[in-house]
mmCIF file with all atom_site columns, C-alpha atoms in Angstrom:
data_model
loop_
_atom_site.group_PDB
_atom_site.id
_atom_site.type_symbol
_atom_site.label_atom_id
_atom_site.label_alt_id
_atom_site.label_comp_id
_atom_site.label_asym_id
_atom_site.label_entity_id
_atom_site.label_seq_id
_atom_site.pdbx_PDB_ins_code
_atom_site.Cartn_x
_atom_site.Cartn_y
_atom_site.Cartn_z
_atom_site.occupancy
_atom_site.B_iso_or_equiv
_atom_site.pdbx_formal_charge
_atom_site.auth_seq_id
_atom_site.auth_comp_id
_atom_site.auth_asym_id
_atom_site.auth_atom_id
_atom_site.pdbx_PDB_model_num
ATOM 1   C CA . GLU A 1 1   ? 60.636 109.267 151.494 1.00 66.00 ? 26  GLU A CA 1
ATOM 2   C CA . ALA A 1 2   ? 59.258 105.746 151.659 1.00 80.00 ? 27  ALA A CA 1
ATOM 3   C CA . GLY A 1 3   ? 56.338 104.925 149.434 1.00 91.00 ? 28  GLY A CA 1
ATOM 4   C CA . VAL A 1 4   ? 53.232 102.933 150.239 1.00 94.00 ? 29  VAL A CA 1
ATOM 5   C CA . THR A 1 5   ? 54.203 99.488  151.419 1.00 95.00 ? 30  THR A CA 1
ATOM 6   C CA . GLN A 1 6   ? 52.097 96.351  151.568 1.00 96.00 ? 31  GLN A CA 1
ATOM 7   C CA . PHE A 1 7   ? 52.627 93.049  153.288 1.00 97.00 ? 32  PHE A CA 1
ATOM 8   C CA . PRO A 1 8   ? 52.720 90.261  152.340 1.00 97.00 ? 33  PRO A CA 1
ATOM 9   C CA . SER A 1 9   ? 53.509 90.542  148.663 1.00 95.00 ? 34  SER A CA 1
ATOM 10  C CA . HIS A 1 10  ? 51.874 87.193  148.020 1.00 97.00 ? 35  HIS A CA 1
ATOM 11  C CA . SER A 1 11  ? 49.621 84.956  150.098 1.00 97.00 ? 36  SER A CA 1
ATOM 12  C CA . VAL A 1 12  ? 48.265 81.521  149.279 1.00 98.00 ? 37  VAL A CA 1
ATOM 13  C CA . ILE A 1 13  ? 45.525 80.203  151.552 1.00 97.00 ? 38  ILE A CA 1
ATOM 14  C CA . GLU A 1 14  ? 42.843 77.576  151.446 1.00 97.00 ? 39  GLU A CA 1
ATOM 15  C CA . LYS A 1 15  ? 39.167 78.306  151.184 1.00 97.00 ? 40  LYS A CA 1
ATOM 16  C CA . GLY A 1 16  ? 37.723 78.942  154.619 1.00 97.00 ? 41  GLY A CA 1
ATOM 17  C CA . GLN A 1 17  ? 40.936 80.272  156.120 1.00 97.00 ? 42  GLN A CA 1
ATOM 18  C CA . THR A 1 18  ? 41.592 83.795  157.292 1.00 98.00 ? 43  THR A CA 1
ATOM 19  C CA . VAL A 1 19  ? 44.080 86.227  155.815 1.00 98.00 ? 44  VAL A CA 1
ATOM 20  C CA . THR A 1 20  ? 45.117 89.680  156.952 1.00 98.00 ? 45  THR A CA 1
ATOM 21  C CA . LEU A 1 21  ? 46.690 92.137  154.558 1.00 98.00 ? 46  LEU A CA 1
ATOM 22  C CA . ARG A 1 22  ? 48.588 95.139  155.801 1.00 98.00 ? 47  ARG A CA 1
ATOM 23  C CA . CYS A 1 23  ? 49.176 98.541  154.260 1.00 98.00 ? 48  CYS A CA 1
ATOM 24  C CA . ASP A 1 24  ? 51.518 101.246 155.479 1.00 97.00 ? 49  ASP A CA 1
ATOM 25  C CA . PRO A 1 25  ? 50.718 104.562 153.795 1.00 95.00 ? 50  PRO A CA 1
ATOM 26  C CA . ILE A 1 26  ? 53.133 107.370 153.149 1.00 93.00 ? 51  ILE A CA 1
ATOM 27  C CA . SER A 1 27  ? 53.862 109.128 156.413 1.00 92.00 ? 52  SER A CA 1
ATOM 28  C CA . GLY A 1 28  ? 51.483 112.023 156.993 1.00 89.00 ? 53  GLY A CA 1
ATOM 29  C CA . HIS A 1 29  ? 48.872 110.908 154.492 1.00 90.00 ? 54  HIS A CA 1
ATOM 30  C CA . ASP A 1 30  ? 45.440 111.026 156.089 1.00 89.00 ? 55  ASP A CA 1
ATOM 31  C CA . ASN A 1 31  ? 43.661 109.291 153.237 1.00 90.00 ? 56  ASN A CA 1
ATOM 32  C CA . LEU A 1 32  ? 44.054 105.581 152.742 1.00 94.00 ? 57  LEU A CA 1
ATOM 33  C CA . TYR A 1 33  ? 42.291 103.541 150.100 1.00 95.00 ? 58  TYR A CA 1
ATOM 34  C CA . TRP A 1 34  ? 41.922 99.850  149.344 1.00 97.00 ? 59  TRP A CA 1
ATOM 35  C CA . TYR A 1 35  ? 41.340 98.545  145.837 1.00 97.00 ? 60  TYR A CA 1
ATOM 36  C CA . ARG A 1 36  ? 41.162 95.057  144.383 1.00 97.00 ? 61  ARG A CA 1
ATOM 37  C CA . ARG A 1 37  ? 41.838 93.610  140.966 1.00 96.00 ? 62  ARG A CA 1
ATOM 38  C CA . VAL A 1 38  ? 40.347 90.246  140.188 1.00 94.00 ? 63  VAL A CA 1
ATOM 39  C CA . MET A 1 39  ? 42.080 88.508  137.288 1.00 87.00 ? 64  MET A CA 1
ATOM 40  C CA . GLY A 1 40  ? 40.903 89.780  133.934 1.00 82.00 ? 65  GLY A CA 1
ATOM 41  C CA . LYS A 1 41  ? 38.871 92.557  135.472 1.00 90.00 ? 66  LYS A CA 1
ATOM 42  C CA . GLU A 1 42  ? 39.414 96.196  136.268 1.00 93.00 ? 67  GLU A CA 1
ATOM 43  C CA . ILE A 1 43  ? 40.808 97.551  139.511 1.00 96.00 ? 68  ILE A CA 1
ATOM 44  C CA . LYS A 1 44  ? 37.855 98.216  141.803 1.00 96.00 ? 69  LYS A CA 1
ATOM 45  C CA . PHE A 1 45  ? 37.545 100.478 144.819 1.00 95.00 ? 70  PHE A CA 1
ATOM 46  C CA . LEU A 1 46  ? 36.851 98.830  148.161 1.00 96.00 ? 71  LEU A CA 1
ATOM 47  C CA . LEU A 1 47  ? 36.967 101.546 150.784 1.00 94.00 ? 72  LEU A CA 1
ATOM 48  C CA . HIS A 1 48  ? 38.450 104.836 151.908 1.00 93.00 ? 73  HIS A CA 1
ATOM 49  C CA . PHE A 1 49  ? 39.719 105.925 155.310 1.00 93.00 ? 74  PHE A CA 1
ATOM 50  C CA . VAL A 1 50  ? 40.267 109.476 156.436 1.00 90.00 ? 75  VAL A CA 1
ATOM 51  C CA . LYS A 1 51  ? 42.582 109.061 159.364 1.00 91.00 ? 76  LYS A CA 1
ATOM 52  C CA . GLU A 1 52  ? 40.959 106.282 161.386 1.00 93.00 ? 77  GLU A CA 1
ATOM 53  C CA . SER A 1 53  ? 37.405 106.829 160.116 1.00 93.00 ? 78  SER A CA 1
ATOM 54  C CA . LYS A 1 54  ? 35.786 104.974 157.255 1.00 93.00 ? 79  LYS A CA 1
ATOM 55  C CA . GLN A 1 55  ? 34.761 107.671 154.801 1.00 90.00 ? 80  GLN A CA 1
ATOM 56  C CA . ASP A 1 56  ? 33.360 105.392 152.119 1.00 90.00 ? 81  ASP A CA 1
ATOM 57  C CA . GLU A 1 57  ? 33.058 101.625 152.228 1.00 93.00 ? 82  GLU A CA 1
ATOM 58  C CA . SER A 1 58  ? 30.630 101.261 149.360 1.00 91.00 ? 83  SER A CA 1
ATOM 59  C CA . GLY A 1 59  ? 32.947 98.934  147.462 1.00 93.00 ? 84  GLY A CA 1
ATOM 60  C CA . MET A 1 60  ? 33.336 96.300  150.153 1.00 95.00 ? 85  MET A CA 1
ATOM 61  C CA . PRO A 1 61  ? 31.927 93.114  148.619 1.00 93.00 ? 86  PRO A CA 1
ATOM 62  C CA . ASN A 1 62  ? 30.411 91.540  151.745 1.00 92.00 ? 87  ASN A CA 1
ATOM 63  C CA . ASN A 1 63  ? 30.789 91.192  155.493 1.00 94.00 ? 88  ASN A CA 1
ATOM 64  C CA . ARG A 1 64  ? 33.614 88.693  155.169 1.00 96.00 ? 89  ARG A CA 1
ATOM 65  C CA . PHE A 1 65  ? 35.862 91.687  154.611 1.00 97.00 ? 90  PHE A CA 1
ATOM 66  C CA . LEU A 1 66  ? 36.884 93.839  157.563 1.00 97.00 ? 91  LEU A CA 1
ATOM 67  C CA . ALA A 1 67  ? 39.146 96.858  157.267 1.00 97.00 ? 92  ALA A CA 1
ATOM 68  C CA . GLU A 1 68  ? 40.658 98.735  160.158 1.00 97.00 ? 93  GLU A CA 1
ATOM 69  C CA . ARG A 1 69  ? 42.953 101.661 160.603 1.00 96.00 ? 94  ARG A CA 1
ATOM 70  C CA . THR A 1 70  ? 43.626 102.018 164.275 1.00 85.00 ? 95  THR A CA 1
ATOM 71  C CA . GLY A 1 71  ? 45.403 105.231 165.192 1.00 87.00 ? 96  GLY A CA 1
ATOM 72  C CA . GLY A 1 72  ? 45.133 106.537 161.665 1.00 84.00 ? 97  GLY A CA 1
ATOM 73  C CA . THR A 1 73  ? 48.405 105.052 160.545 1.00 92.00 ? 98  THR A CA 1
ATOM 74  C CA . TYR A 1 74  ? 48.645 101.625 158.961 1.00 96.00 ? 99  TYR A CA 1
ATOM 75  C CA . SER A 1 75  ? 45.604 99.672  157.856 1.00 98.00 ? 100 SER A CA 1
ATOM 76  C CA . THR A 1 76  ? 44.677 96.017  157.768 1.00 98.00 ? 101 THR A CA 1
ATOM 77  C CA . LEU A 1 77  ? 42.204 94.220  155.563 1.00 98.00 ? 102 LEU A CA 1
ATOM 78  C CA . LYS A 1 78  ? 41.016 90.904  156.906 1.00 98.00 ? 103 LYS A CA 1
ATOM 79  C CA . VAL A 1 79  ? 39.179 88.325  154.850 1.00 97.00 ? 104 VAL A CA 1
ATOM 80  C CA . GLN A 1 80  ? 37.360 85.748  156.972 1.00 97.00 ? 105 GLN A CA 1
ATOM 81  C CA . PRO A 1 81  ? 36.522 83.165  155.785 1.00 97.00 ? 106 PRO A CA 1
ATOM 82  C CA . ALA A 1 82  ? 38.187 83.413  152.403 1.00 97.00 ? 107 ALA A CA 1
ATOM 83  C CA . GLU A 1 83  ? 36.380 82.186  149.306 1.00 97.00 ? 108 GLU A CA 1
ATOM 84  C CA . LEU A 1 84  ? 37.763 81.287  145.881 1.00 97.00 ? 109 LEU A CA 1
ATOM 85  C CA . GLU A 1 85  ? 36.380 84.472  144.323 1.00 96.00 ? 110 GLU A CA 1
ATOM 86  C CA . ASP A 1 86  ? 38.448 86.577  146.739 1.00 97.00 ? 111 ASP A CA 1
ATOM 87  C CA . SER A 1 87  ? 41.594 85.749  144.770 1.00 97.00 ? 112 SER A CA 1
ATOM 88  C CA . GLY A 1 88  ? 43.165 88.768  143.166 1.00 97.00 ? 113 GLY A CA 1
ATOM 89  C CA . VAL A 1 89  ? 45.576 91.604  143.760 1.00 96.00 ? 114 VAL A CA 1
ATOM 90  C CA . TYR A 1 90  ? 44.764 93.969  146.604 1.00 98.00 ? 115 TYR A CA 1
ATOM 91  C CA . PHE A 1 91  ? 46.166 97.465  146.244 1.00 97.00 ? 116 PHE A CA 1
ATOM 92  C CA . CYS A 1 92  ? 46.483 100.113 148.871 1.00 96.00 ? 117 CYS A CA 1
ATOM 93  C CA . ALA A 1 93  ? 46.863 103.793 148.091 1.00 95.00 ? 118 ALA A CA 1
ATOM 94  C CA . SER A 1 94  ? 47.278 106.948 150.135 1.00 92.00 ? 119 SER A CA 1
ATOM 95  C CA . SER A 1 95  ? 46.915 110.651 149.519 1.00 89.00 ? 120 SER A CA 1
ATOM 96  C CA . GLN A 1 96  ? 47.605 113.766 151.449 1.00 83.00 ? 121 GLN A CA 1
ATOM 97  C CA . VAL A 1 97  ? 44.534 115.942 151.633 1.00 71.00 ? 122 VAL A CA 1
ATOM 98  C CA . ALA A 1 98  ? 40.967 115.007 152.397 1.00 58.00 ? 123 ALA A CA 1
ATOM 99  C CA . GLY A 1 99  ? 38.040 116.335 150.411 1.00 55.00 ? 124 GLY A CA 1
ATOM 100 C CA . ALA A 1 100 ? 39.934 117.111 147.223 1.00 58.00 ? 125 ALA A CA 1
ATOM 101 C CA . ILE A 1 101 ? 41.303 115.259 144.277 1.00 61.00 ? 126 ILE A CA 1
ATOM 102 C CA . TYR A 1 102 ? 44.940 114.728 144.930 1.00 71.00 ? 127 TYR A CA 1
ATOM 103 C CA . GLU A 1 103 ? 47.275 112.111 143.605 1.00 81.00 ? 128 GLU A CA 1
ATOM 104 C CA . GLN A 1 104 ? 46.773 108.693 145.087 1.00 88.00 ? 129 GLN A CA 1
ATOM 105 C CA . TYR A 1 105 ? 50.076 106.913 145.607 1.00 90.00 ? 130 TYR A CA 1
ATOM 106 C CA . PHE A 1 106 ? 49.767 103.175 145.187 1.00 93.00 ? 131 PHE A CA 1
ATOM 107 C CA . GLY A 1 107 ? 51.590 100.307 146.795 1.00 93.00 ? 132 GLY A CA 1
ATOM 108 C CA . PRO A 1 108 ? 52.814 97.265  144.846 1.00 92.00 ? 133 PRO A CA 1
ATOM 109 C CA . GLY A 1 109 ? 49.834 95.190  145.893 1.00 95.00 ? 134 GLY A CA 1
ATOM 110 C CA . THR A 1 110 ? 49.301 91.892  147.657 1.00 97.00 ? 135 THR A CA 1
ATOM 111 C CA . ARG A 1 111 ? 48.511 88.955  145.430 1.00 96.00 ? 136 ARG A CA 1
ATOM 112 C CA . LEU A 1 112 ? 46.011 86.721  147.227 1.00 97.00 ? 137 LEU A CA 1
ATOM 113 C CA . THR A 1 113 ? 45.399 83.218  145.960 1.00 97.00 ? 138 THR A CA 1
ATOM 114 C CA . VAL A 1 114 ? 42.598 81.188  147.543 1.00 97.00 ? 139 VAL A CA 1
ATOM 115 C CA . THR A 1 115 ? 42.688 77.477  146.692 1.00 97.00 ? 140 THR A CA 1
ATOM 116 C CA . ALA B 2 1   ? 27.009 104.985 136.343 1.00 76.00 ? 28  ALA B CA 1
ATOM 117 C CA . GLN B 2 2   ? 30.533 106.088 135.665 1.00 83.00 ? 29  GLN B CA 1
ATOM 118 C CA . SER B 2 3   ? 32.726 103.774 133.632 1.00 90.00 ? 30  SER B CA 1
ATOM 119 C CA . VAL B 2 4   ? 36.017 103.697 131.789 1.00 95.00 ? 31  VAL B CA 1
ATOM 120 C CA . THR B 2 5   ? 36.714 101.691 128.658 1.00 96.00 ? 32  THR B CA 1
ATOM 121 C CA . GLN B 2 6   ? 40.136 100.799 127.359 1.00 97.00 ? 33  GLN B CA 1
ATOM 122 C CA . PRO B 2 7   ? 39.385 99.016  124.088 1.00 96.00 ? 34  PRO B CA 1
ATOM 123 C CA . ASP B 2 8   ? 42.843 97.514  123.596 1.00 95.00 ? 35  ASP B CA 1
ATOM 124 C CA . ILE B 2 9   ? 43.873 94.738  125.955 1.00 95.00 ? 36  ILE B CA 1
ATOM 125 C CA . HIS B 2 10  ? 47.342 94.312  124.458 1.00 97.00 ? 37  HIS B CA 1
ATOM 126 C CA . ILE B 2 11  ? 49.385 96.461  122.094 1.00 97.00 ? 38  ILE B CA 1
ATOM 127 C CA . THR B 2 12  ? 52.814 95.808  120.613 1.00 97.00 ? 39  THR B CA 1
ATOM 128 C CA . VAL B 2 13  ? 54.862 98.724  119.335 1.00 97.00 ? 40  VAL B CA 1
ATOM 129 C CA . SER B 2 14  ? 58.343 98.826  117.866 1.00 97.00 ? 41  SER B CA 1
ATOM 130 C CA . GLU B 2 15  ? 60.942 100.716 119.832 1.00 97.00 ? 42  GLU B CA 1
ATOM 131 C CA . GLY B 2 16  ? 61.124 104.264 118.540 1.00 97.00 ? 43  GLY B CA 1
ATOM 132 C CA . ALA B 2 17  ? 57.620 104.193 117.091 1.00 97.00 ? 44  ALA B CA 1
ATOM 133 C CA . SER B 2 18  ? 54.794 106.378 118.316 1.00 97.00 ? 45  SER B CA 1
ATOM 134 C CA . LEU B 2 19  ? 52.171 105.158 120.739 1.00 97.00 ? 46  LEU B CA 1
ATOM 135 C CA . GLU B 2 20  ? 48.537 105.945 121.377 1.00 97.00 ? 47  GLU B CA 1
ATOM 136 C CA . LEU B 2 21  ? 46.511 104.171 124.047 1.00 98.00 ? 48  LEU B CA 1
ATOM 137 C CA . ARG B 2 22  ? 42.793 104.732 123.926 1.00 98.00 ? 49  ARG B CA 1
ATOM 138 C CA . CYS B 2 23  ? 40.508 105.574 126.807 1.00 97.00 ? 50  CYS B CA 1
ATOM 139 C CA . ASN B 2 24  ? 36.817 106.418 126.749 1.00 96.00 ? 51  ASN B CA 1
ATOM 140 C CA . TYR B 2 25  ? 34.842 107.378 129.803 1.00 94.00 ? 52  TYR B CA 1
ATOM 141 C CA . SER B 2 26  ? 31.239 107.719 130.795 1.00 90.00 ? 53  SER B CA 1
ATOM 142 C CA . TYR B 2 27  ? 30.607 110.388 133.386 1.00 80.00 ? 54  TYR B CA 1
ATOM 143 C CA . GLY B 2 28  ? 27.801 112.869 133.842 1.00 71.00 ? 55  GLY B CA 1
ATOM 144 C CA . ALA B 2 29  ? 29.698 115.868 135.148 1.00 74.00 ? 56  ALA B CA 1
ATOM 145 C CA . THR B 2 30  ? 33.142 117.336 134.634 1.00 75.00 ? 57  THR B CA 1
ATOM 146 C CA . PRO B 2 31  ? 35.490 114.370 134.643 1.00 83.00 ? 58  PRO B CA 1
ATOM 147 C CA . TYR B 2 32  ? 38.699 114.160 136.586 1.00 87.00 ? 59  TYR B CA 1
ATOM 148 C CA . LEU B 2 33  ? 40.887 111.859 134.508 1.00 91.00 ? 60  LEU B CA 1
ATOM 149 C CA . PHE B 2 34  ? 44.106 110.008 135.184 1.00 93.00 ? 61  PHE B CA 1
ATOM 150 C CA . TRP B 2 35  ? 46.574 107.688 133.525 1.00 97.00 ? 62  TRP B CA 1
ATOM 151 C CA . TYR B 2 36  ? 48.576 105.283 135.670 1.00 96.00 ? 63  TYR B CA 1
ATOM 152 C CA . VAL B 2 37  ? 51.315 102.847 134.698 1.00 97.00 ? 64  VAL B CA 1
ATOM 153 C CA . GLN B 2 38  ? 52.271 99.638  136.444 1.00 94.00 ? 65  GLN B CA 1
ATOM 154 C CA . SER B 2 39  ? 55.612 98.031  135.745 1.00 92.00 ? 66  SER B CA 1
ATOM 155 C CA . PRO B 2 40  ? 56.176 94.439  136.904 1.00 85.00 ? 67  PRO B CA 1
ATOM 156 C CA . GLY B 2 41  ? 56.554 94.222  140.674 1.00 80.00 ? 68  GLY B CA 1
ATOM 157 C CA . GLN B 2 42  ? 55.776 97.901  141.132 1.00 85.00 ? 69  GLN B CA 1
ATOM 158 C CA . GLY B 2 43  ? 52.800 99.867  142.328 1.00 86.00 ? 70  GLY B CA 1
ATOM 159 C CA . LEU B 2 44  ? 50.712 102.055 140.059 1.00 91.00 ? 71  LEU B CA 1
ATOM 160 C CA . GLN B 2 45  ? 52.506 105.284 139.182 1.00 93.00 ? 72  GLN B CA 1
ATOM 161 C CA . LEU B 2 46  ? 50.641 108.373 138.070 1.00 93.00 ? 73  LEU B CA 1
ATOM 162 C CA . LEU B 2 47  ? 51.672 109.485 134.587 1.00 96.00 ? 74  LEU B CA 1
ATOM 163 C CA . LEU B 2 48  ? 49.384 112.493 134.265 1.00 94.00 ? 75  LEU B CA 1
ATOM 164 C CA . LYS B 2 49  ? 46.030 113.919 135.247 1.00 91.00 ? 76  LYS B CA 1
ATOM 165 C CA . TYR B 2 50  ? 43.403 116.259 133.878 1.00 90.00 ? 77  TYR B CA 1
ATOM 166 C CA . PHE B 2 51  ? 41.164 118.396 136.034 1.00 83.00 ? 78  PHE B CA 1
ATOM 167 C CA . SER B 2 52  ? 40.414 121.460 133.913 1.00 81.00 ? 79  SER B CA 1
ATOM 168 C CA . GLY B 2 53  ? 42.011 124.001 131.598 1.00 84.00 ? 80  GLY B CA 1
ATOM 169 C CA . ASP B 2 54  ? 44.265 123.087 128.714 1.00 87.00 ? 81  ASP B CA 1
ATOM 170 C CA . THR B 2 55  ? 42.969 119.884 127.194 1.00 89.00 ? 82  THR B CA 1
ATOM 171 C CA . LEU B 2 56  ? 46.463 118.680 126.280 1.00 95.00 ? 83  LEU B CA 1
ATOM 172 C CA . VAL B 2 57  ? 48.274 117.631 129.416 1.00 95.00 ? 84  VAL B CA 1
ATOM 173 C CA . GLN B 2 58  ? 51.902 116.697 129.767 1.00 96.00 ? 85  GLN B CA 1
ATOM 174 C CA . GLY B 2 59  ? 53.057 113.990 132.102 1.00 96.00 ? 86  GLY B CA 1
ATOM 175 C CA . ILE B 2 60  ? 56.167 112.220 133.201 1.00 95.00 ? 87  ILE B CA 1
ATOM 176 C CA . LYS B 2 61  ? 58.389 110.046 131.024 1.00 94.00 ? 88  LYS B CA 1
ATOM 177 C CA . GLY B 2 62  ? 57.476 111.975 127.879 1.00 96.00 ? 89  GLY B CA 1
ATOM 178 C CA . PHE B 2 63  ? 53.787 111.046 127.901 1.00 97.00 ? 90  PHE B CA 1
ATOM 179 C CA . GLU B 2 64  ? 50.922 113.348 127.061 1.00 97.00 ? 91  GLU B CA 1
ATOM 180 C CA . ALA B 2 65  ? 47.157 112.953 126.890 1.00 98.00 ? 92  ALA B CA 1
ATOM 181 C CA . GLU B 2 66  ? 44.411 114.929 125.233 1.00 96.00 ? 93  GLU B CA 1
ATOM 182 C CA . PHE B 2 67  ? 40.959 115.391 126.719 1.00 94.00 ? 94  PHE B CA 1
ATOM 183 C CA . LYS B 2 68  ? 38.204 115.499 124.106 1.00 93.00 ? 95  LYS B CA 1
ATOM 184 C CA . ARG B 2 69  ? 34.845 116.147 125.691 1.00 91.00 ? 96  ARG B CA 1
ATOM 185 C CA . SER B 2 70  ? 32.924 115.652 122.428 1.00 91.00 ? 97  SER B CA 1
ATOM 186 C CA . GLN B 2 71  ? 34.347 112.159 122.088 1.00 93.00 ? 98  GLN B CA 1
ATOM 187 C CA . SER B 2 72  ? 34.454 111.342 125.824 1.00 93.00 ? 99  SER B CA 1
ATOM 188 C CA . SER B 2 73  ? 38.053 110.348 125.328 1.00 95.00 ? 100 SER B CA 1
ATOM 189 C CA . PHE B 2 74  ? 41.351 110.818 127.101 1.00 97.00 ? 101 PHE B CA 1
ATOM 190 C CA . ASN B 2 75  ? 43.935 109.071 124.933 1.00 98.00 ? 102 ASN B CA 1
ATOM 191 C CA . LEU B 2 76  ? 47.522 108.680 126.034 1.00 98.00 ? 103 LEU B CA 1
ATOM 192 C CA . ARG B 2 77  ? 50.336 109.351 123.551 1.00 98.00 ? 104 ARG B CA 1
ATOM 193 C CA . LYS B 2 78  ? 54.081 109.185 123.317 1.00 98.00 ? 105 LYS B CA 1
ATOM 194 C CA . PRO B 2 79  ? 56.009 110.172 120.179 1.00 97.00 ? 106 PRO B CA 1
ATOM 195 C CA . SER B 2 80  ? 58.818 107.621 120.552 1.00 97.00 ? 107 SER B CA 1
ATOM 196 C CA . VAL B 2 81  ? 58.520 104.510 122.683 1.00 97.00 ? 108 VAL B CA 1
ATOM 197 C CA . HIS B 2 82  ? 61.440 103.110 124.653 1.00 96.00 ? 109 HIS B CA 1
ATOM 198 C CA . TRP B 2 83  ? 61.827 99.474  125.693 1.00 95.00 ? 110 TRP B CA 1
ATOM 199 C CA . SER B 2 84  ? 61.408 100.562 129.317 1.00 95.00 ? 111 SER B CA 1
ATOM 200 C CA . ASP B 2 85  ? 57.852 101.718 128.552 1.00 96.00 ? 112 ASP B CA 1
ATOM 201 C CA . ALA B 2 86  ? 56.694 98.097  128.423 1.00 96.00 ? 113 ALA B CA 1
ATOM 202 C CA . ALA B 2 87  ? 54.130 97.912  131.223 1.00 97.00 ? 114 ALA B CA 1
ATOM 203 C CA . GLU B 2 88  ? 50.427 97.921  131.903 1.00 96.00 ? 115 GLU B CA 1
ATOM 204 C CA . TYR B 2 89  ? 48.603 101.219 131.551 1.00 98.00 ? 116 TYR B CA 1
ATOM 205 C CA . PHE B 2 90  ? 45.399 102.176 133.312 1.00 97.00 ? 117 PHE B CA 1
ATOM 206 C CA . CYS B 2 91  ? 43.013 104.999 132.599 1.00 97.00 ? 118 CYS B CA 1
ATOM 207 C CA . ALA B 2 92  ? 40.875 106.153 135.527 1.00 94.00 ? 119 ALA B CA 1
ATOM 208 C CA . VAL B 2 93  ? 38.191 108.688 136.367 1.00 91.00 ? 120 VAL B CA 1
ATOM 209 C CA . ALA B 2 94  ? 37.393 110.080 139.796 1.00 85.00 ? 121 ALA B CA 1
ATOM 210 C CA . ALA B 2 95  ? 33.999 108.928 140.999 1.00 70.00 ? 122 ALA B CA 1
ATOM 211 C CA . ASN B 2 96  ? 33.033 112.269 142.472 1.00 64.00 ? 123 ASN B CA 1
ATOM 212 C CA . GLN B 2 97  ? 34.325 115.756 143.000 1.00 57.00 ? 124 GLN B CA 1
ATOM 213 C CA . ALA B 2 98  ? 35.380 114.958 146.529 1.00 59.00 ? 125 ALA B CA 1
ATOM 214 C CA . GLY B 2 99  ? 38.057 112.895 144.900 1.00 57.00 ? 126 GLY B CA 1
ATOM 215 C CA . THR B 2 100 ? 37.719 109.646 146.654 1.00 70.00 ? 127 THR B CA 1
ATOM 216 C CA . ALA B 2 101 ? 37.247 106.461 144.673 1.00 86.00 ? 128 ALA B CA 1
ATOM 217 C CA . LEU B 2 102 ? 38.929 106.053 141.313 1.00 91.00 ? 129 LEU B CA 1
ATOM 218 C CA . ILE B 2 103 ? 37.152 104.060 138.611 1.00 92.00 ? 130 ILE B CA 1
ATOM 219 C CA . PHE B 2 104 ? 39.590 102.208 136.414 1.00 95.00 ? 131 PHE B CA 1
ATOM 220 C CA . GLY B 2 105 ? 39.532 100.722 132.973 1.00 96.00 ? 132 GLY B CA 1
ATOM 221 C CA . LYS B 2 106 ? 40.675 97.144  132.514 1.00 95.00 ? 133 LYS B CA 1
ATOM 222 C CA . GLY B 2 107 ? 44.152 98.217  131.469 1.00 96.00 ? 134 GLY B CA 1
ATOM 223 C CA . THR B 2 108 ? 46.239 97.951  128.313 1.00 97.00 ? 135 THR B CA 1
ATOM 224 C CA . THR B 2 109 ? 49.424 95.918  128.296 1.00 97.00 ? 136 THR B CA 1
ATOM 225 C CA . LEU B 2 110 ? 52.135 97.452  126.161 1.00 97.00 ? 137 LEU B CA 1
ATOM 226 C CA . SER B 2 111 ? 54.885 95.311  124.695 1.00 97.00 ? 138 SER B CA 1
ATOM 227 C CA . VAL B 2 112 ? 57.837 96.930  122.958 1.00 97.00 ? 139 VAL B CA 1
ATOM 228 C CA . SER B 2 113 ? 59.650 95.054  120.216 1.00 95.00 ? 140 SER B CA 1
ATOM 229 C CA . SER B 2 114 ? 63.210 95.792  119.134 1.00 89.00 ? 141 SER B CA 1
#
């Protein structure tokens, strides 16, 4: 069974540009999460989808970030326009059952560098 | 607010020696606690979790952790470290009983010397 995959693995963009990160969860997992780790800091929650609905987006830093999960399968996280402080590693995770604490399976992350 | 503290940023242990990674949490209700490991180029892998019951939990790769409510701690241990254990380790607590967001500590990087 394939794990959580993320694309690209690394992206370098200039300030003001747009970047779209993609996450493919484990097949059949309804829950999809985005997290971010800024260098030197802890991994922080961004948002949580249950199927195609946003269950919790309390961690989204501002309206430059837009997450979508059309059809309840893969998800994209768009940053527009990117700022220097958006640099970090963006992790995606998925889990199987909504409304309970089940193991979140993490992808390898996308390293975003904004110059 | 909930928080997780991992006091040690970097630890070096000799191969074959024992290991203990510290984790302290701040959470008002019954905590749901996790340890994850991230090897270079890999995603975070769950080592073990504690929800309730026996306070000593066994995980994969020979790791165990003990939940101590009185000390608000959930330290990770391994009796004999292997070179392949070199990685970054994260302690996390679930933000609520619905089990959505995880709150992570800053991580501890483990180096293993021969």
